[in-house]
PDB file of C-alpha atoms in Angstrom:
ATOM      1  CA  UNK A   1      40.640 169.020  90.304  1.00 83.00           C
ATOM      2  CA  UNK A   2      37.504 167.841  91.768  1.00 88.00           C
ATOM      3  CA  UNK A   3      35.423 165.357  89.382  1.00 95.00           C
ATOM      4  CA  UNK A   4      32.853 163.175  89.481  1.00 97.00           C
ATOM      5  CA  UNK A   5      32.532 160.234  86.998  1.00 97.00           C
ATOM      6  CA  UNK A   6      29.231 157.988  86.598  1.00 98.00           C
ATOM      7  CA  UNK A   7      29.360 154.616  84.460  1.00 98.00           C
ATOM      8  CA  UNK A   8      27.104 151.383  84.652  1.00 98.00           C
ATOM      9  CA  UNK A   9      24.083 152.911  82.178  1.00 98.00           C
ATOM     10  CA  UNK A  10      22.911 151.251  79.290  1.00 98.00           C
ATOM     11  CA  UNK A  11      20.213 150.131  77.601  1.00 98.00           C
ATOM     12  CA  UNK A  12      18.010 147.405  79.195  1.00 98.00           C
ATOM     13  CA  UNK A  13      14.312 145.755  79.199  1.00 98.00           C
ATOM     14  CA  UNK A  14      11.590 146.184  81.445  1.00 98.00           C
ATOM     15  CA  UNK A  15      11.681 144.581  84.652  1.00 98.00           C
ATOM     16  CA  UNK A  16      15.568 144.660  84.465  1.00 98.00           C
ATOM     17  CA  UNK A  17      18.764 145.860  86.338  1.00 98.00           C
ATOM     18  CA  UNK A  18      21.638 148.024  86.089  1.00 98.00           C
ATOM     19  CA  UNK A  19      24.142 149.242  89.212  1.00 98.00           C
ATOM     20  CA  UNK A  20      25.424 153.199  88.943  1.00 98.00           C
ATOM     21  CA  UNK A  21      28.673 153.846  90.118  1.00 98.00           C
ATOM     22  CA  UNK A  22      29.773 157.879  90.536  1.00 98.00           C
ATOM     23  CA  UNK A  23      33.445 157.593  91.227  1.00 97.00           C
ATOM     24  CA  UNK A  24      35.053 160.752  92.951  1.00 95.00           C
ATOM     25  CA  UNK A  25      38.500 162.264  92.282  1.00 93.00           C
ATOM     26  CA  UNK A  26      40.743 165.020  93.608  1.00 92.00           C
ATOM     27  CA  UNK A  27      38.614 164.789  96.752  1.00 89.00           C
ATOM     28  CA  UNK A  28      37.380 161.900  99.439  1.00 91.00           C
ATOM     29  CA  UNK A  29      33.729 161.581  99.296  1.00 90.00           C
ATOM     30  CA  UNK A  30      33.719 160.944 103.736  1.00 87.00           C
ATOM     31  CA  UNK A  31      32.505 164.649 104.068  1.00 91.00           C
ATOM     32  CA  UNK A  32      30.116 164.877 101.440  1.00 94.00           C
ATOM     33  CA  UNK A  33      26.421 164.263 101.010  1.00 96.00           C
ATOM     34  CA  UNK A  34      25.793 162.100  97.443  1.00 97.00           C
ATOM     35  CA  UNK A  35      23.126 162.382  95.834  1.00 98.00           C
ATOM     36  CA  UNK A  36      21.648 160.800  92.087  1.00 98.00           C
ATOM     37  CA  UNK A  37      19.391 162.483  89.839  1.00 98.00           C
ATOM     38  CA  UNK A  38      17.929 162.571  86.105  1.00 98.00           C
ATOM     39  CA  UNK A  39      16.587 163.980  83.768  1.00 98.00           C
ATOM     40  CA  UNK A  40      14.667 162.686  80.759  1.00 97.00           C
ATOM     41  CA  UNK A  41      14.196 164.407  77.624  1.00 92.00           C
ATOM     42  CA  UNK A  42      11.982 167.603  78.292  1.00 95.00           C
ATOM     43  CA  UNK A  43      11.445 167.024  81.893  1.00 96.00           C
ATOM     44  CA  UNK A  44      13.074 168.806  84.392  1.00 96.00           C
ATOM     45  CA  UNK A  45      16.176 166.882  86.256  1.00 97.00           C
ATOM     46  CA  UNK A  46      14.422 165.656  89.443  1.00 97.00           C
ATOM     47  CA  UNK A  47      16.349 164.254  92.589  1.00 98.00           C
ATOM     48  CA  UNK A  48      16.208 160.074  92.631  1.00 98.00           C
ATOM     49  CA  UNK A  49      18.296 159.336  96.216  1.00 98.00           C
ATOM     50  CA  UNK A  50      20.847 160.495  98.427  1.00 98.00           C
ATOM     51  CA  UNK A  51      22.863 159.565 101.267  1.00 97.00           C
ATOM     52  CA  UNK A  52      24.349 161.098 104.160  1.00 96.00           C
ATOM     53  CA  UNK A  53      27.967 161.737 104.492  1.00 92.00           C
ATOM     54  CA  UNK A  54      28.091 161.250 108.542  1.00 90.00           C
ATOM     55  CA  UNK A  55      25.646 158.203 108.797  1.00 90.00           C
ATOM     56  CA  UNK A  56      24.773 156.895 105.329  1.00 91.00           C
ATOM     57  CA  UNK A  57      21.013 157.730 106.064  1.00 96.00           C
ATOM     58  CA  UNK A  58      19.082 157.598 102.789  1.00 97.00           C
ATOM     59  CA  UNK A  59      15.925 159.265 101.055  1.00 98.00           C
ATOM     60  CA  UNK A  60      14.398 158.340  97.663  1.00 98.00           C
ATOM     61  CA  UNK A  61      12.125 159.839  95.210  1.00 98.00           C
ATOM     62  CA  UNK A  62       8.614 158.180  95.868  1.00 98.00           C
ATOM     63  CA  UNK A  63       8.506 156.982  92.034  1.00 97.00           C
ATOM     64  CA  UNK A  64      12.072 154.525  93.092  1.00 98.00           C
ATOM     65  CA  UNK A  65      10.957 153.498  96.366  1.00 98.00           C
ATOM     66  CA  UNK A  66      11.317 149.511  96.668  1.00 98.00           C
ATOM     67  CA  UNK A  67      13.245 149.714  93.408  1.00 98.00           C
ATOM     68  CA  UNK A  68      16.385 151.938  93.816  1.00 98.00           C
ATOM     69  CA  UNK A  69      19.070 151.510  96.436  1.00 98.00           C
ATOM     70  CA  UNK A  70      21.618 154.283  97.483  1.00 98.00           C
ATOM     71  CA  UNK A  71      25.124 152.775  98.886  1.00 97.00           C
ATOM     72  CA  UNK A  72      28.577 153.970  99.399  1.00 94.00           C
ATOM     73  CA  UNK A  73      31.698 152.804  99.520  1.00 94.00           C
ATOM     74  CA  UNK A  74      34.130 155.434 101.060  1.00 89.00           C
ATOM     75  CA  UNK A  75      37.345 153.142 101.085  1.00 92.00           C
ATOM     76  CA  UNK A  76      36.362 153.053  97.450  1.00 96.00           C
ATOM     77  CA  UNK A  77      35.438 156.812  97.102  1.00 96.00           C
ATOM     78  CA  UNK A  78      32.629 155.874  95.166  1.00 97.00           C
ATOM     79  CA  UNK A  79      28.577 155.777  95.360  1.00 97.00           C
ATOM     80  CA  UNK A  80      26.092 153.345  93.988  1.00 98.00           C
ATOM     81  CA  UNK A  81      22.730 152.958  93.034  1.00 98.00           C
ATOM     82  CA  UNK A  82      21.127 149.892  92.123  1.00 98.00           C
ATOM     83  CA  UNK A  83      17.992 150.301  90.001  1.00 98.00           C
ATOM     84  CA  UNK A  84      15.860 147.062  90.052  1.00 98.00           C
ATOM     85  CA  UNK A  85      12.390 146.262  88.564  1.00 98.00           C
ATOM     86  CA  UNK A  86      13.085 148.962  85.730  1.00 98.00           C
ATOM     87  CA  UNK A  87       9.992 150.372  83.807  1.00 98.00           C
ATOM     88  CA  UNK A  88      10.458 152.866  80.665  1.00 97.00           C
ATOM     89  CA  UNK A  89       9.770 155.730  82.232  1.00 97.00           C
ATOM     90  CA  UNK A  90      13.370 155.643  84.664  1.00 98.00           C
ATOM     91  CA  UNK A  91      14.786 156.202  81.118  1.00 98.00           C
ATOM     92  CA  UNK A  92      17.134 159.327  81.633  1.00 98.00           C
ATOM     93  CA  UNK A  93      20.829 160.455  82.080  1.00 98.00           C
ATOM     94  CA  UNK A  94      20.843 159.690  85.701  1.00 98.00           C
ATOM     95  CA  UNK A  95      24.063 162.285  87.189  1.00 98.00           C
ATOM     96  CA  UNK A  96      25.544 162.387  90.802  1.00 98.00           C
ATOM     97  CA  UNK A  97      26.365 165.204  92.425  1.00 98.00           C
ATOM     98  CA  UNK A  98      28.219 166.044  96.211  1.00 97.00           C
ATOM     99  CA  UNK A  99      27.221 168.384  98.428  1.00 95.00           C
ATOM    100  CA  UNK A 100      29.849 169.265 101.072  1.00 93.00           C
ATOM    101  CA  UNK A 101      28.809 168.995 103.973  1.00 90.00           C
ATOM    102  CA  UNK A 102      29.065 166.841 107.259  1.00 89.00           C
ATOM    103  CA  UNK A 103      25.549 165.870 108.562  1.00 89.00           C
ATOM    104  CA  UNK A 104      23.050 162.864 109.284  1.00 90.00           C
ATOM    105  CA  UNK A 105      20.407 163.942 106.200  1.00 92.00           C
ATOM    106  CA  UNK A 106      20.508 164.916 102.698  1.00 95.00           C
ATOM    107  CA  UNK A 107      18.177 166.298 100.260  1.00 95.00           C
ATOM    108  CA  UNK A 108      16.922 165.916  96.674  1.00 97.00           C
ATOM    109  CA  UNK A 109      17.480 169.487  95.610  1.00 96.00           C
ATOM    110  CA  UNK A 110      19.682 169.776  92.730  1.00 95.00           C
ATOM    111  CA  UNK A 111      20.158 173.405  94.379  1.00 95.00           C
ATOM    112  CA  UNK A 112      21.841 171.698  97.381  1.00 95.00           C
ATOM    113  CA  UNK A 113      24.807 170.301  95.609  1.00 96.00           C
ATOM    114  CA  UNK A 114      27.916 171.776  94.273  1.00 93.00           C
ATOM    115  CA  UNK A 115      29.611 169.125  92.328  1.00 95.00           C
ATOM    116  CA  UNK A 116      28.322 167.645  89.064  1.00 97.00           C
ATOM    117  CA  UNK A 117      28.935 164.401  87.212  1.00 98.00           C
ATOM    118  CA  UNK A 118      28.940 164.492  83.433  1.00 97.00           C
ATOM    119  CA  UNK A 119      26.040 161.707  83.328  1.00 98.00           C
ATOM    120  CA  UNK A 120      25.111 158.430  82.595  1.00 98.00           C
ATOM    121  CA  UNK A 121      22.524 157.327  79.634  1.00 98.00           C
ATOM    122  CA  UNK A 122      19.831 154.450  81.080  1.00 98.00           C
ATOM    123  CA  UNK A 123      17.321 153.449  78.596  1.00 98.00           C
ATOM    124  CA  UNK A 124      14.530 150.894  79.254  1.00 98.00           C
ATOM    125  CA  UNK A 125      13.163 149.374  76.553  1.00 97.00           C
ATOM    126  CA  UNK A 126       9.184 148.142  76.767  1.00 92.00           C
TER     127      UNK A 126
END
């Protein structure tokens, strides 16, 4: 059974850190596009990063840009992101999500992706 776990939120204060891990199962991430969103409390869930399956390239939501960082670990079948300089407003459940499919880009479309994570609270306090 394919599955996708997230873990690492929590509640922290402005200007903080936490690191996102989406662990895969029943599949090897190699040949699959990652990417994180969220989706705060009636807002729509908007794409945050993704990277590549064939070359790791990266994109990020202009509002995490400087902040965020996308990484994988494939020996490890799992994805990161590291959220740094935290304001309020990234407070959300941040989800993963694959996409399978073997190529150097990847997109923030929650349309693009086939496999969901359950989510992971992040609250930042002011």
């Amino acid at each position: 059974q394919l599955q996708l776990v997230e873990s690492g939120g929590g509640l922290v204060q402005t200007g903080g850190s936490l690191r996102l891990s989406c662990a895969a199962s029943g599949f090897t991430l190699d040949y699959y596009a990652i990417g994180w969103f969220r989706q705060a409390p009636g807002k729509e869930r908007e794409g945050v990063s993704c990277i590549s399956s064939s070359d790791g390239s990266t994109d990020y939501a202009d509002s995490v840009k400087g902040r965020f960082t996308i990484s994988r670990d494939n020996a490890k079948n799992t994805v990161y992101l590291q959220m740094n300089s935290l304001k309020p407003e990234d407070t959300a459940v941040y989800y993963c999500a694959a996409e399978n499919v073997f190529r150097r880009t990847c997109g923030l479309g929650s349309w693009e992706y086939d496999y969901w994570g359950q989510g992971t609270q992040v609250t930042v306090s002011s």
